[in-house]
């Protein structure tokens, strides 16, 4: 399946909610576009989602639906590996070994831990602290060269590099040292309710985000409610017109136009007409993905077969690296 001459791209996404158009334009679309040029391995990070409280039945459903959504959006199982993290036990096994090769000091500096633990009150889960080591295990199991992630995850990729280098020095060369990767076309979609904040699937206000699953009428009504700025001109100015700028960027992304071209399309429009047009463009763009998603969700066995095949192939790759690691750290082998 994989070409030896191509680099390996590796990335994951948590099933911590339904995917938004931020996830789509910031991550998933890039994953799809990278499939021709790289050996791509993508996974649903369900083990990472256990670091915050979950309703078991919801986590199970979202893990399945997120897998179906990645397929509907164009992740192609003939070109890429797609699997669910908890289906490949090597992740948990390597995580333990890496835990014993990571330091409290470096872990305590992780800013995502500091932010998320502040929200968990008194009973902070050990898993939340350990999250970046599990992420290092994910990456290092597959000899990953490049790891496309958003800005909030670059510190974790840096930690994975440090852990890999330290292990290679303490034992002998074992892991490929990965690099973060920011695709050229990556977009940062902001909240429709507060355009100074990133659109996030876990936002409490459902009007702040557009889900990839949202029906057409819901999409249009959310865009109608989107926060705009004073004045009436439709121009791109992130500083003074964050709301209008965000909508222009979303429109440009959806239509594959430049922001300048998007501005020109609405030179004489009112805010109301503009918001309606953006809503319609987003709904049109998502419609084929949504109908493929609906089809796939009904064909559960087909999706499960892809995930099973993906987990078997991923397990085979991961086992080679894990066996090497086990030997090096001194586990008794048969
Ligand atoms: P949560 O609300 O659970 O933190 P999220 O919606 O912020 O989730 P993540 O699961 O942290 O999303 O991110 C998954 C991927 O989607 C990452 O690669 C991230 O960079 C990308 N992503 C998330 N939100 C946006 C956004 N608004 N614009 C661009 N990319 C985004
Ligand atoms: N932490 C990432 C998801 C994630 C990941 C990974 C991404 C878990 N393991 C390994 C890249 C490589 C997130 O929340 N976006």
Short mmCIF file of C-alpha atoms and ligand atoms in Angstrom, two decimals:
data_model
loop_
_atom_site.label_atom_id
_atom_site.label_comp_id
_atom_site.label_asym_id
_atom_site.label_seq_id
_atom_site.Cartn_x
_atom_site.Cartn_y
_atom_site.Cartn_z
CA UNK A 1 0.00 0.00 0.00
CA UNK A 2 2.80 2.39 0.93
CA UNK A 3 5.57 3.70 -1.29
CA UNK A 4 9.06 3.46 0.26
CA UNK A 5 10.17 6.66 -1.45
CA UNK A 6 7.45 8.79 0.10
CA UNK A 7 7.55 10.38 3.53
CA UNK A 8 5.05 9.31 6.18
CA UNK A 9 2.44 11.80 7.31
CA UNK A 10 0.76 10.94 10.58
CA UNK A 11 -2.09 12.70 12.34
CA UNK A 12 -5.02 12.11 14.64
CA UNK A 13 -8.18 13.81 15.77
CA UNK A 14 -10.15 13.30 18.96
CA UNK A 15 -13.80 12.21 18.85
CA UNK A 16 -14.48 14.82 21.52
CA UNK A 17 -17.50 16.24 19.68
CA UNK A 18 -18.99 16.49 16.22
CA UNK A 19 -16.60 17.91 13.63
CA UNK A 20 -16.97 21.58 12.76
CA UNK A 21 -16.05 23.41 9.56
CA UNK A 22 -12.98 24.56 11.57
CA UNK A 23 -11.87 20.95 11.85
CA UNK A 24 -12.66 20.44 8.17
CA UNK A 25 -10.83 23.43 6.70
CA UNK A 26 -8.08 23.41 9.34
CA UNK A 27 -7.29 19.70 9.35
CA UNK A 28 -9.45 17.15 7.54
CA UNK A 29 -9.36 18.77 4.09
CA UNK A 30 -5.57 18.94 4.30
CA UNK A 31 -5.41 15.28 5.28
CA UNK A 32 -7.38 14.47 2.14
CA UNK A 33 -5.20 16.68 -0.08
CA UNK A 34 -1.95 15.14 1.24
CA UNK A 35 -2.93 11.61 0.26
CA UNK A 36 -1.34 11.72 -3.18
CA UNK A 37 2.08 12.94 -2.11
CA UNK A 38 2.72 11.06 1.13
CA UNK A 39 2.11 7.76 2.86
CA UNK A 40 -0.69 8.89 5.16
CA UNK A 41 -1.73 7.36 8.47
CA UNK A 42 -4.76 8.88 10.18
CA UNK A 43 -6.47 7.83 13.38
CA UNK A 44 -9.27 8.65 15.78
CA UNK A 45 -7.70 9.43 19.17
CA UNK A 46 -10.38 7.91 21.41
CA UNK A 47 -7.88 7.11 24.18
CA UNK A 48 -7.01 10.79 24.37
CA UNK A 49 -10.70 11.61 24.80
CA UNK A 50 -10.79 9.63 28.07
CA UNK A 51 -8.64 12.34 29.66
CA UNK A 52 -11.85 14.31 30.22
CA UNK A 53 -15.18 12.87 31.44
CA UNK A 54 -17.14 11.01 28.75
CA UNK A 55 -20.52 9.27 28.53
CA UNK A 56 -19.44 5.81 27.28
CA UNK A 57 -22.28 5.36 24.76
CA UNK A 58 -21.64 8.84 23.33
CA UNK A 59 -17.91 8.24 22.97
CA UNK A 60 -18.61 4.98 21.14
CA UNK A 61 -21.12 6.63 18.79
CA UNK A 62 -18.87 9.61 18.08
CA UNK A 63 -15.86 7.39 17.42
CA UNK A 64 -17.90 5.57 14.77
CA UNK A 65 -19.44 8.73 13.31
CA UNK A 66 -16.12 10.60 13.23
CA UNK A 67 -14.62 7.67 11.31
CA UNK A 68 -17.55 7.76 8.85
CA UNK A 69 -17.15 11.55 8.50
CA UNK A 70 -13.44 11.25 7.64
CA UNK A 71 -14.33 8.70 4.95
CA UNK A 72 -17.18 10.88 3.65
CA UNK A 73 -14.83 13.88 3.50
CA UNK A 74 -12.42 11.97 1.28
CA UNK A 75 -9.98 9.99 3.40
CA UNK A 76 -9.51 7.09 1.01
CA UNK A 77 -8.84 3.68 2.58
CA UNK A 78 -7.13 2.55 -0.65
CA UNK A 79 -4.54 5.29 -0.26
CA UNK A 80 -4.30 5.91 3.49
CA UNK A 81 -4.46 3.97 6.71
CA UNK A 82 -7.43 4.85 8.92
CA UNK A 83 -7.84 3.31 12.35
CA UNK A 84 -9.07 3.87 15.90
CA UNK A 85 -6.35 4.32 18.53
CA UNK A 86 -7.82 1.89 21.11
CA UNK A 87 -7.86 -0.88 18.48
CA UNK A 88 -4.05 -0.90 18.39
CA UNK A 89 -2.77 -1.92 21.85
CA UNK A 90 0.80 -0.91 20.99
CA UNK A 91 -0.15 2.73 21.77
CA UNK A 92 -0.82 1.96 25.44
CA UNK A 93 2.22 -0.32 25.67
CA UNK A 94 4.67 2.19 24.23
CA UNK A 95 3.11 4.94 26.32
CA UNK A 96 4.16 3.11 29.51
CA UNK A 97 7.75 2.70 28.33
CA UNK A 98 7.91 6.35 27.29
CA UNK A 99 6.42 7.37 30.66
CA UNK A 100 9.46 5.80 32.22
CA UNK A 101 11.67 7.87 29.91
CA UNK A 102 9.94 11.25 30.39
CA UNK A 103 10.43 13.77 33.16
CA UNK A 104 7.96 15.54 35.42
CA UNK A 105 9.71 18.83 34.66
CA UNK A 106 9.17 18.76 30.90
CA UNK A 107 5.61 17.51 31.31
CA UNK A 108 4.76 20.26 33.79
CA UNK A 109 5.58 22.85 31.14
CA UNK A 110 2.83 21.70 28.75
CA UNK A 111 0.48 24.64 28.34
CA UNK A 112 -2.53 22.59 27.24
CA UNK A 113 -2.30 20.63 30.51
CA UNK A 114 -2.16 23.84 32.50
CA UNK A 115 -5.24 25.22 30.69
CA UNK A 116 -7.30 22.03 30.80
CA UNK A 117 -6.40 21.05 34.38
CA UNK A 118 -7.51 24.47 35.58
CA UNK A 119 -11.01 23.56 34.32
CA UNK A 120 -11.11 20.11 36.00
CA UNK A 121 -11.33 21.27 39.62
CA UNK A 122 -9.85 19.09 42.36
CA UNK A 123 -9.86 15.70 40.71
CA UNK A 124 -7.48 16.14 37.83
CA UNK A 125 -6.97 12.89 35.97
CA UNK A 126 -3.45 11.49 35.72
CA UNK A 127 -4.26 10.78 32.07
CA UNK A 128 -4.65 14.48 31.37
CA UNK A 129 -1.09 15.05 32.59
CA UNK A 130 0.13 12.06 30.59
CA UNK A 131 -1.73 13.03 27.38
CA UNK A 132 1.43 14.31 25.61
CA UNK A 133 3.34 11.06 26.27
CA UNK A 134 0.51 9.04 24.73
CA UNK A 135 0.66 11.43 21.79
CA UNK A 136 4.43 10.84 21.52
CA UNK A 137 3.77 7.08 21.53
CA UNK A 138 1.20 7.50 18.72
CA UNK A 139 3.66 9.39 16.56
CA UNK A 140 6.78 7.32 17.25
CA UNK A 141 5.15 3.95 16.60
CA UNK A 142 4.84 4.67 12.88
CA UNK A 143 8.24 6.16 12.02
CA UNK A 144 6.33 9.32 11.21
CA UNK A 145 8.27 12.01 9.36
CA UNK A 146 5.70 14.80 9.38
CA UNK A 147 2.85 15.46 11.80
CA UNK A 148 0.26 18.02 10.63
CA UNK A 149 -1.28 19.64 13.72
CA UNK A 150 -2.74 22.98 14.71
CA UNK A 151 -0.72 25.57 16.62
CA UNK A 152 -2.07 24.31 19.97
CA UNK A 153 -0.38 20.94 19.43
CA UNK A 154 3.09 22.02 18.30
CA UNK A 155 4.43 21.92 21.86
CA UNK A 156 3.36 18.27 22.06
CA UNK A 157 5.12 17.43 18.80
CA UNK A 158 8.25 19.14 20.16
CA UNK A 159 8.01 16.93 23.27
CA UNK A 160 7.70 13.84 21.05
CA UNK A 161 10.91 14.92 19.28
CA UNK A 162 12.70 15.35 22.62
CA UNK A 163 11.53 11.97 23.89
CA UNK A 164 12.61 10.30 20.63
CA UNK A 165 16.05 11.91 20.66
CA UNK A 166 16.62 11.05 24.29
CA UNK A 167 15.62 7.42 23.75
CA UNK A 168 17.84 7.16 20.68
CA UNK A 169 20.76 8.56 22.69
CA UNK A 170 20.18 6.48 25.83
CA UNK A 171 19.72 3.18 24.00
CA UNK A 172 20.57 3.32 20.29
CA UNK A 173 18.86 4.79 17.20
CA UNK A 174 15.29 3.49 17.36
CA UNK A 175 12.77 6.20 16.53
CA UNK A 176 12.44 8.50 13.53
CA UNK A 177 12.52 12.03 14.96
CA UNK A 178 9.28 13.63 13.68
CA UNK A 179 8.66 17.18 12.55
CA UNK A 180 5.53 19.29 12.86
CA UNK A 181 3.95 20.25 9.57
CA UNK A 182 1.83 23.29 8.81
CA UNK A 183 0.18 22.87 5.41
CA UNK A 184 0.28 25.98 3.21
CA UNK A 185 -3.46 26.07 2.73
CA UNK A 186 -4.36 25.69 6.43
CA UNK A 187 -7.19 27.98 7.46
CA UNK A 188 -8.07 29.20 10.93
CA UNK A 189 -11.83 29.52 11.23
CA UNK A 190 -13.09 31.69 14.04
CA UNK A 191 -16.23 31.40 16.17
CA UNK A 192 -19.40 32.90 14.63
CA UNK A 193 -20.39 34.23 18.06
CA UNK A 194 -16.99 35.68 19.01
CA UNK A 195 -14.71 36.07 15.98
CA UNK A 196 -11.67 36.70 18.17
CA UNK A 197 -11.83 33.05 19.37
CA UNK A 198 -11.23 29.90 17.35
CA UNK A 199 -14.31 27.94 16.27
CA UNK A 200 -14.33 24.94 18.60
CA UNK A 201 -16.46 21.80 18.64
CA UNK A 202 -16.73 21.95 22.44
CA UNK A 203 -18.08 25.53 22.55
CA UNK A 204 -21.10 25.81 24.85
CA UNK A 205 -22.92 28.05 22.36
CA UNK A 206 -24.12 25.99 19.37
CA UNK A 207 -24.43 29.18 17.28
CA UNK A 208 -20.65 29.65 17.57
CA UNK A 209 -19.88 26.74 15.26
CA UNK A 210 -21.10 25.07 12.09
CA UNK A 211 -21.03 21.30 12.35
CA UNK A 212 -20.20 19.32 9.24
CA UNK A 213 -23.49 17.49 9.98
CA UNK A 214 -25.66 20.62 10.38
CA UNK A 215 -28.66 20.63 7.99
CA UNK A 216 -28.89 23.39 5.37
CA UNK A 217 -31.52 25.45 7.22
CA UNK A 218 -29.51 25.31 10.46
CA UNK A 219 -26.35 26.42 8.63
CA UNK A 220 -28.14 29.35 7.03
CA UNK A 221 -29.80 30.41 10.27
CA UNK A 222 -26.48 30.25 12.18
CA UNK A 223 -24.81 32.45 9.55
CA UNK A 224 -27.72 34.89 9.74
CA UNK A 225 -27.04 35.17 13.49
CA UNK A 226 -23.26 35.49 13.05
CA UNK A 227 -21.73 38.46 14.85
CA UNK A 228 -20.72 41.23 12.44
CA UNK A 229 -19.04 44.56 12.98
CA UNK A 230 -20.14 48.16 12.89
CA UNK A 231 -20.33 49.89 9.51
CA UNK A 232 -21.68 48.32 6.33
CA UNK A 233 -18.65 47.71 4.13
CA UNK A 234 -17.63 44.14 3.35
CA UNK A 235 -13.87 44.37 3.53
CA UNK A 236 -11.18 42.17 5.03
CA UNK A 237 -9.67 43.79 8.12
CA UNK A 238 -8.96 41.30 10.92
CA UNK A 239 -8.13 44.05 13.36
CA UNK A 240 -11.20 46.27 13.00
CA UNK A 241 -13.67 43.93 11.32
CA UNK A 242 -13.03 40.46 12.78
CA UNK A 243 -16.57 39.20 12.13
CA UNK A 244 -16.77 40.23 8.48
CA UNK A 245 -13.18 39.09 7.90
CA UNK A 246 -13.94 35.64 9.29
CA UNK A 247 -17.01 35.31 7.05
CA UNK A 248 -14.97 36.44 4.02
CA UNK A 249 -12.30 33.85 4.83
CA UNK A 250 -14.88 31.10 5.24
CA UNK A 251 -16.45 32.04 1.91
CA UNK A 252 -13.02 32.13 0.22
CA UNK A 253 -12.14 28.67 1.64
CA UNK A 254 -15.45 27.17 0.61
CA UNK A 255 -15.35 28.55 -2.94
CA UNK A 256 -11.60 28.09 -3.45
CA UNK A 257 -11.21 31.84 -4.06
CA UNK A 258 -8.78 34.39 -2.69
CA UNK A 259 -10.01 36.79 0.01
CA UNK A 260 -9.67 39.63 -2.53
CA UNK A 261 -11.96 37.79 -4.96
CA UNK A 262 -14.42 37.17 -2.13
CA UNK A 263 -14.44 40.89 -1.28
CA UNK A 264 -15.11 41.72 -4.94
CA UNK A 265 -18.09 39.33 -5.03
CA UNK A 266 -19.76 41.37 -2.26
CA UNK A 267 -18.61 44.91 -3.07
CA UNK A 268 -22.20 46.15 -3.31
CA UNK A 269 -24.00 43.72 -0.97
CA UNK A 270 -25.61 44.40 2.40
CA UNK A 271 -24.46 42.47 5.49
CA UNK A 272 -27.72 40.48 5.41
CA UNK A 273 -27.27 39.40 1.76
CA UNK A 274 -23.61 38.61 2.39
CA UNK A 275 -24.35 36.41 5.40
CA UNK A 276 -27.04 34.54 3.47
CA UNK A 277 -24.65 33.97 0.56
CA UNK A 278 -21.92 32.62 2.85
CA UNK A 279 -24.43 30.30 4.53
CA UNK A 280 -25.64 29.01 1.15
CA UNK A 281 -22.09 28.48 -0.10
CA UNK A 282 -21.14 26.50 3.02
CA UNK A 283 -24.35 24.42 2.81
CA UNK A 284 -23.69 23.69 -0.90
CA UNK A 285 -20.12 22.69 -0.17
CA UNK A 286 -21.07 20.35 2.69
CA UNK A 287 -24.07 18.76 0.93
CA UNK A 288 -22.19 15.98 -0.93
CA UNK A 289 -20.12 15.14 2.17
CA UNK A 290 -23.31 14.97 4.23
CA UNK A 291 -25.09 12.65 1.82
CA UNK A 292 -22.06 10.34 1.71
CA UNK A 293 -21.92 10.48 5.54
CA UNK A 294 -25.62 9.52 5.78
CA UNK A 295 -25.01 6.60 3.44
CA UNK A 296 -21.95 5.39 5.37
CA UNK A 297 -23.59 5.66 8.79
CA UNK A 298 -26.34 3.35 7.54
CA UNK A 299 -23.73 0.90 6.21
CA UNK A 300 -22.12 0.22 9.57
CA UNK A 301 -20.49 -3.03 8.53
CA UNK A 302 -18.65 -1.34 5.65
CA UNK A 303 -17.16 1.31 7.96
CA UNK A 304 -16.30 -1.28 10.63
CA UNK A 305 -14.56 -3.45 8.01
CA UNK A 306 -12.41 -0.48 6.98
CA UNK A 307 -11.52 0.22 10.62
CA UNK A 308 -10.72 -3.45 11.22
CA UNK A 309 -8.48 -3.61 8.19
CA UNK A 310 -6.85 -0.31 9.24
CA UNK A 311 -6.22 -1.57 12.78
CA UNK A 312 -4.63 -4.79 11.48
CA UNK A 313 -2.30 -2.91 9.14
CA UNK A 314 -1.47 -0.30 11.77
CA UNK A 315 -0.83 -3.03 14.37
CA UNK A 316 1.63 -4.71 12.01
CA UNK A 317 3.61 -1.47 11.51
CA UNK A 318 3.47 -0.57 15.22
CA UNK A 319 4.51 -4.07 16.35
CA UNK A 320 7.83 -3.81 14.53
CA UNK A 321 8.77 -0.59 16.32
CA UNK A 322 7.38 -1.77 19.67
CA UNK A 323 9.31 -5.08 19.53
CA UNK A 324 12.52 -3.18 18.94
CA UNK A 325 11.77 -0.89 21.88
CA UNK A 326 10.91 -3.80 24.19
CA UNK A 327 14.20 -5.48 23.36
CA UNK A 328 16.18 -2.32 23.99
CA UNK A 329 14.67 -1.53 27.39
CA UNK A 330 15.37 -5.02 28.63
CA UNK A 331 12.04 -6.90 28.55
CA UNK A 332 12.59 -10.68 28.55
CA UNK A 333 11.65 -12.02 25.14
CA UNK A 334 10.62 -15.49 23.93
P1 LIG B 1 -12.02 20.87 21.22
O1 LIG B 1 -13.11 21.90 21.25
O2 LIG B 1 -12.45 19.50 21.65
O3 LIG B 1 -10.72 21.33 21.80
P2 LIG B 1 -11.44 21.59 18.50
O4 LIG B 1 -12.67 21.78 17.67
O5 LIG B 1 -10.76 22.80 19.01
O6 LIG B 1 -11.77 20.63 19.69
P3 LIG B 1 -9.27 19.78 18.04
O7 LIG B 1 -9.78 18.38 18.27
O8 LIG B 1 -8.42 20.41 19.08
O9 LIG B 1 -10.49 20.72 17.65
O10 LIG B 1 -8.49 19.84 16.68
C1 LIG B 1 -8.54 18.89 15.66
C2 LIG B 1 -7.87 19.50 14.45
O11 LIG B 1 -8.70 20.50 13.90
C3 LIG B 1 -6.52 20.14 14.77
O12 LIG B 1 -5.61 19.85 13.74
C4 LIG B 1 -6.85 21.62 14.80
O13 LIG B 1 -5.76 22.43 14.41
C5 LIG B 1 -7.99 21.73 13.78
N1 LIG B 1 -8.89 22.81 14.13
C6 LIG B 1 -9.75 22.85 15.17
N2 LIG B 1 -10.47 23.98 15.19
C7 LIG B 1 -10.03 24.72 14.13
C8 LIG B 1 -10.38 26.01 13.62
N3 LIG B 1 -11.32 26.74 14.17
N4 LIG B 1 -9.76 26.46 12.51
C9 LIG B 1 -8.81 25.69 11.94
N5 LIG B 1 -8.44 24.48 12.36
C10 LIG B 1 -9.03 23.98 13.45
N1 LIG B 2 -3.84 15.93 20.45
C1 LIG B 2 -4.39 16.01 19.10
C2 LIG B 2 -4.86 14.66 18.62
C3 LIG B 2 -3.75 13.69 18.58
C4 LIG B 2 -2.69 13.68 17.63
C5 LIG B 2 -1.85 12.59 17.99
C6 LIG B 2 -2.37 14.48 16.53
C7 LIG B 2 -3.54 12.64 19.45
N2 LIG B 2 -2.39 11.98 19.07
C8 LIG B 2 -0.71 12.29 17.27
C9 LIG B 2 -1.21 14.18 15.83
C10 LIG B 2 -0.40 13.10 16.19
C11 LIG B 2 -5.56 16.99 19.11
O1 LIG B 2 -6.23 17.11 20.09
N3 LIG B 2 -5.77 17.65 18.01
#
